[in-house]
Coordinates of C-alpha atoms in Angstrom, one line a residue:
X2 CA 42.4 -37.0 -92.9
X3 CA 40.5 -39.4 -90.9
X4 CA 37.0 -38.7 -89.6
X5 CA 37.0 -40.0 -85.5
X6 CA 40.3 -39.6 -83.2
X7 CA 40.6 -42.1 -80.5
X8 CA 41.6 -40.9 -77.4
X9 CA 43.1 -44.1 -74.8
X10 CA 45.1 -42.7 -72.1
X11 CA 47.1 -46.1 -70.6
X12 CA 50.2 -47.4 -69.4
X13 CA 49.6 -50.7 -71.7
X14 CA 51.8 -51.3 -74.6
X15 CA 49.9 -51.0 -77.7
X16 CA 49.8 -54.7 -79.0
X17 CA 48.4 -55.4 -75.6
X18 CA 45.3 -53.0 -75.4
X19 CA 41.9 -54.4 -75.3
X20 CA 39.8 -51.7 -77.3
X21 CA 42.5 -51.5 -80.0
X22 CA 42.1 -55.0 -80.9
X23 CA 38.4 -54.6 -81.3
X24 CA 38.3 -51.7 -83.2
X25 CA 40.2 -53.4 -85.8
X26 CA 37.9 -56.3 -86.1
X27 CA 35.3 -53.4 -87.2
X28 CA 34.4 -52.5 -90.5
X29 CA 34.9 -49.1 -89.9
X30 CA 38.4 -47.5 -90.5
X31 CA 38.2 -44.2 -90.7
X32 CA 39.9 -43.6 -87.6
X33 CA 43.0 -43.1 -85.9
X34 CA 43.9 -44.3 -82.2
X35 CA 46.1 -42.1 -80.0
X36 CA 47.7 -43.8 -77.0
X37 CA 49.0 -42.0 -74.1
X38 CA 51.0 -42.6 -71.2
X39 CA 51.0 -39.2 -69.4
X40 CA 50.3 -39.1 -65.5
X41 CA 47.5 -38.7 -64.3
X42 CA 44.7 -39.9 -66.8
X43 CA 43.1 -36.4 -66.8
X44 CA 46.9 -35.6 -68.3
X45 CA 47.0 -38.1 -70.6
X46 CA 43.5 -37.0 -72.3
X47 CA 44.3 -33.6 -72.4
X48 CA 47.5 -34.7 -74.4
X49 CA 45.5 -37.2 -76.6
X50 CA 43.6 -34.1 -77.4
X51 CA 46.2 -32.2 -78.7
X52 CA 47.7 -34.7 -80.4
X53 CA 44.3 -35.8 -82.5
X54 CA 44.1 -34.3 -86.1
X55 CA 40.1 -34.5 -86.0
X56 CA 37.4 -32.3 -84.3
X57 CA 35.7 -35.6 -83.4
X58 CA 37.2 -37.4 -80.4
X59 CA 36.3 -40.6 -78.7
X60 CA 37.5 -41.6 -75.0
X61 CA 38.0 -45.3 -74.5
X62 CA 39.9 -47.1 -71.8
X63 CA 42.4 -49.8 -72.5
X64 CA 39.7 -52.8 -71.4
X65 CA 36.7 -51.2 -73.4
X66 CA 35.7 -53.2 -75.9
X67 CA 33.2 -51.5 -78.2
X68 CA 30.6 -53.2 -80.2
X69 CA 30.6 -53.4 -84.1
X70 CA 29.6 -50.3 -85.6
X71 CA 30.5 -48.1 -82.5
X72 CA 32.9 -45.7 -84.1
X73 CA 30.8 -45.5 -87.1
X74 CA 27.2 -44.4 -84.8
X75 CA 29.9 -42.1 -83.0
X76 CA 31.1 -40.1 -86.1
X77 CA 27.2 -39.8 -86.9
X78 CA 26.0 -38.8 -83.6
X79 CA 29.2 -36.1 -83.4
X80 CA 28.3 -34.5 -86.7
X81 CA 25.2 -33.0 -84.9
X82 CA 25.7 -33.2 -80.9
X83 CA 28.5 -31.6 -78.8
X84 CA 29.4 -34.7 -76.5
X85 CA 27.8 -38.4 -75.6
X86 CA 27.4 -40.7 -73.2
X87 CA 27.1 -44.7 -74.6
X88 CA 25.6 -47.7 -73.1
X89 CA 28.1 -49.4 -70.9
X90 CA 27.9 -52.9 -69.7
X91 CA 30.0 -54.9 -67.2
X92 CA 30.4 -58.0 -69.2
X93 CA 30.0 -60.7 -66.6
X94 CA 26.3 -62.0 -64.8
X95 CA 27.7 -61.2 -61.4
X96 CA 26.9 -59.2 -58.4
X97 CA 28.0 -56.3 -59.7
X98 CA 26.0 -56.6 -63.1
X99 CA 23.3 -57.1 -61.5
X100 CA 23.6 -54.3 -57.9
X101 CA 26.2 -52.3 -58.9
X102 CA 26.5 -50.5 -62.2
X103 CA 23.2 -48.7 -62.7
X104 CA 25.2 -45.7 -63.3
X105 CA 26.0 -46.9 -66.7
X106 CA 23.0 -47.2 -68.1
X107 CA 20.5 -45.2 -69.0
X108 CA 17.7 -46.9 -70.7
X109 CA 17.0 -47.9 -73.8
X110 CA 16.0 -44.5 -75.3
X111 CA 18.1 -42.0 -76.4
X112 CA 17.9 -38.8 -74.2
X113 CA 20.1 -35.7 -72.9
X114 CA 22.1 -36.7 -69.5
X115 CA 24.2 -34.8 -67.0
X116 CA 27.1 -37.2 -66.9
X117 CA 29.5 -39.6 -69.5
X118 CA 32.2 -42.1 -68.6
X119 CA 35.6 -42.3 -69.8
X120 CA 35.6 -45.8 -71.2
X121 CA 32.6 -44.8 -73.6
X122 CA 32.2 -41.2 -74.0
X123 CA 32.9 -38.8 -77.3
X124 CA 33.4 -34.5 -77.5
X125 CA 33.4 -32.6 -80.2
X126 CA 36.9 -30.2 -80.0
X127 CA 34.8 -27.0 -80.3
X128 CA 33.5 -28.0 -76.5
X129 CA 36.9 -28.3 -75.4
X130 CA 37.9 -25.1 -77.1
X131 CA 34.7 -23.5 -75.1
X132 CA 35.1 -25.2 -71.4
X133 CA 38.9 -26.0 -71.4
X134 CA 40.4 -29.9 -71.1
X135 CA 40.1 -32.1 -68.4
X136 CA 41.3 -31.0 -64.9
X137 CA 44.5 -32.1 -64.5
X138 CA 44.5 -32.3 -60.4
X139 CA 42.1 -34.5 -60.4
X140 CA 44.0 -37.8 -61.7
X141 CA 41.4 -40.9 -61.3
X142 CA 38.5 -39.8 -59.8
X143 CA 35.4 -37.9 -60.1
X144 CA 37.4 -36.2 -63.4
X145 CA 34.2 -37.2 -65.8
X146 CA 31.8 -35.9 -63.2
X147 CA 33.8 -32.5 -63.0
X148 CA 34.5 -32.2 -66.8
X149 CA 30.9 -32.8 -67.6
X150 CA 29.4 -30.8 -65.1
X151 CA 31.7 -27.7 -67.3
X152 CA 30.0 -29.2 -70.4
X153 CA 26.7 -29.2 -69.2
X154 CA 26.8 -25.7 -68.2
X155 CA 27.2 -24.6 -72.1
X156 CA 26.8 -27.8 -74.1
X157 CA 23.5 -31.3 -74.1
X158 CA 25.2 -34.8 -73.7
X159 CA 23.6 -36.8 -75.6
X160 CA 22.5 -40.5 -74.4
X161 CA 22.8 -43.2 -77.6
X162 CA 21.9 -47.0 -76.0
X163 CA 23.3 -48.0 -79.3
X164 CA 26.6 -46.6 -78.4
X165 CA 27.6 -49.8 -76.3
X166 CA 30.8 -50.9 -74.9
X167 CA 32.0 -53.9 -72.5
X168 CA 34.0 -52.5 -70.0
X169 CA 34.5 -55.0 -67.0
X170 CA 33.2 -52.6 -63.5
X171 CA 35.2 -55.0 -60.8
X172 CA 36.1 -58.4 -61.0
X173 CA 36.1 -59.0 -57.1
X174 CA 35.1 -57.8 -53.6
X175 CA 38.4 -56.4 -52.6
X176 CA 38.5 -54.2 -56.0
X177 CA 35.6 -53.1 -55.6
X178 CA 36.5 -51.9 -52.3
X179 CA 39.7 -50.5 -53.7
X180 CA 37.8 -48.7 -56.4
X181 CA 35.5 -47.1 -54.1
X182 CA 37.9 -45.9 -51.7
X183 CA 40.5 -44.5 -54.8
X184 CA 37.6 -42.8 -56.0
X185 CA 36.2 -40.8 -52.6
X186 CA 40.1 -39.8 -52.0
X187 CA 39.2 -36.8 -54.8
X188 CA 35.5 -36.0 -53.8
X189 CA 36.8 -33.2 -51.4
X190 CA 38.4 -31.8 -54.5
X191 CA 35.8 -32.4 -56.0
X192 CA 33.4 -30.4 -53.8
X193 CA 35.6 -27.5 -53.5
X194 CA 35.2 -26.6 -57.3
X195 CA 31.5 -27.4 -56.6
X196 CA 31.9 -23.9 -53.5
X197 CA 31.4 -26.7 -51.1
X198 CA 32.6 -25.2 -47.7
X199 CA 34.8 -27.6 -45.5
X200 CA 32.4 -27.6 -42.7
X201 CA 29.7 -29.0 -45.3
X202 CA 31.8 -31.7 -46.7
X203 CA 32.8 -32.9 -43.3
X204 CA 28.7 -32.9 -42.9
X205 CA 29.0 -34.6 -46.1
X206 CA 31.3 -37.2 -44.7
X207 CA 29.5 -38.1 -41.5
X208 CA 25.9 -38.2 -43.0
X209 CA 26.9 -41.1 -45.2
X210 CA 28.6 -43.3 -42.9
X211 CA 25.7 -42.9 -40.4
X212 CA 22.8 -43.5 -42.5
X213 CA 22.1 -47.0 -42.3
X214 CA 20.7 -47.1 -45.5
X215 CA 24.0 -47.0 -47.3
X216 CA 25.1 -50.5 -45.6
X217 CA 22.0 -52.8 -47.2
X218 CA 21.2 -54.2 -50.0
X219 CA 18.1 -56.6 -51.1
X220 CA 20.7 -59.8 -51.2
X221 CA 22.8 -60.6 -48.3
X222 CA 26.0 -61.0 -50.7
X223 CA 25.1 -57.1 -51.7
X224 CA 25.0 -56.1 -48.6
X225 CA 28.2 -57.2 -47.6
X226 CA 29.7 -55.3 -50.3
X227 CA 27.7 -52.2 -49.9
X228 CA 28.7 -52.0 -46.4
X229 CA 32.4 -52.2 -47.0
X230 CA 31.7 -50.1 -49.5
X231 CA 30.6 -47.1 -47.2
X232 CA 33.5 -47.8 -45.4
X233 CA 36.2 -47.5 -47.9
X234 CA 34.4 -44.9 -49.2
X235 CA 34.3 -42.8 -45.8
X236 CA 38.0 -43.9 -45.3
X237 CA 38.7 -42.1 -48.5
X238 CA 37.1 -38.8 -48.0
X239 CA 38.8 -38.4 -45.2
X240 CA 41.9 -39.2 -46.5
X241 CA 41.4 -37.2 -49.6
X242 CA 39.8 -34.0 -46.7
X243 CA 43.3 -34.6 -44.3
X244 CA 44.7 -34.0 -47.5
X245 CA 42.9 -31.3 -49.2
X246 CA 44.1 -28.2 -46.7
X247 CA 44.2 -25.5 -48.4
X248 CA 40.8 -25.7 -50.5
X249 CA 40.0 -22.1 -51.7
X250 CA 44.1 -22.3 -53.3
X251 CA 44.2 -25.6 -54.7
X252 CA 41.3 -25.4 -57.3
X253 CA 42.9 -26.0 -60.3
X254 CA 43.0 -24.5 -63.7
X255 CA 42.1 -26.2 -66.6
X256 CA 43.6 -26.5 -69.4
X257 CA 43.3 -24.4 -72.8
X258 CA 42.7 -27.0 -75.8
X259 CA 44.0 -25.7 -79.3
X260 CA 43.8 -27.1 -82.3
X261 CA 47.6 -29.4 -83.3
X262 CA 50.0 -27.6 -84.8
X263 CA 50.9 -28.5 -88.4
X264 CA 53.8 -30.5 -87.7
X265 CA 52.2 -32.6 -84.8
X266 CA 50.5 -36.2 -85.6
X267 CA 49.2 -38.7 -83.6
X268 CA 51.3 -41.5 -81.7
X269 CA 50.4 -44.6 -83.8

């Protein structure tokens, strides 16, 4: 029996997947990797979940490339706290390192936080077992926000700066943009399991994209991109509203997580 299940939901063939070829440059091996291709990601997980023989499960993308001694901090950190958030860093000195990926970092002291990301985030099963998986209409988008929000409501995420993974944020404008419009398309969901009225989020909506604060930035290149950024990102909620009709229905159930049966092991 291993000690730390990794959990990398992708569409990747193995020999081709960034965070696997990393961990096996590590000196710690007392892991296993699960790799799943279910649709959406918030599927995928869940199944990962199931499939993972340990209590102690790690969520990595496919481009996360964890530092030495990452899984070994994580088993330690797990043993005592019921989920974490690690230090994530877009590995390139670029606009977006430098403007936009302040969400990933916390500081440099450890301290109790309200949200994790999926390419550098660990749970304990028990919370699971407690909360239920990851929402499974949510696909891409907003799911970490929503599953943690669950956690935080009975569980502390703990904050390790030690914990640190490279995960690339964007490597252009027009990804960005992509990203950011992708993304909004699920915040009306979003807001509805939040008791967010329609009338509110379409307040929501309008008091973005007319707040001229949310098109500048302190460089002119910034700015640029913030400002297509509120675009894309308006574009999306409304999409994502348009799409959303029948709100008080369409809220989900989550998952139950249970412990693998006896005759289920990982996908190696």
């Amino acid at each position: 029996m291993v000690s730390v299940s990794v959990v990398i939901a992708t569409l990747k063939p193995r020999d081709e997947i960034e965070a696997i070829q990393c961990l096996k440059e590590h000196a710690f091996d007392d892991f296993e990797v699960i790799v799943c291709d279910e649709s959406p990601v918030t599927r995928a997980r869940n199944e990962g979940i199931k499939q993972a023989t340990t209590d102690k499960i790690v969520f990595l993308d496919d481009d996360s490339r964890p530092r030495p001694e990452y899984l070994q901090k994580a088993d330690e950190l797990l043993e005592t706290e019921a989920a974490y958030a690690g230090r994530t860093i877009h590995p390139v000195n670029d606009v977006f390192a430098r403007h936009f990926t302040t969400h990933y970092d916390w500081g440099d002291d450890p301290c109790y936080v309200n949200h994790f990301w999926g390419c550098n985030m660990g749970v304990h099963r028990d919370v699971f077992k407690a909360v239920g998986g990851w929402d499974e209409q949510m696909g891409w988008g907003h799911e970490e926000k929503e599953l943690a929000r669950r956690v935080r409501a009975e569980f502390d995420i703990r904050y390790d700066p030690e914990l640190i993974v490279d995960h690339p944020y964007a490597s252009s404008i027009t990804e960005y943009w992509k990203k950011q419009y992708k993304l909004e398309t699920k915040s009306p969901y979003y807001w509805s399991k939040c008791n967010v009225s329609r009338s509110d989020q379409l307040k929501n909506i309008f008091c973005e994209v007319l707040d001229p604060l949310n098109y500048v930035r302190i460089t002119p290149v910034a700015t640029v991109i913030e400002a297509g950024s509120t675009v894309a990102k308006t574009a999306g909620r409304i999409r994502g509203f348009l799409n959303h009709t029948h709100y008080e229905e369409d809220r989900g159930e989550v998952p139950n997580i249970d412990r693998p049966s006896e005759s289920a092991g990982p996908s190696d």
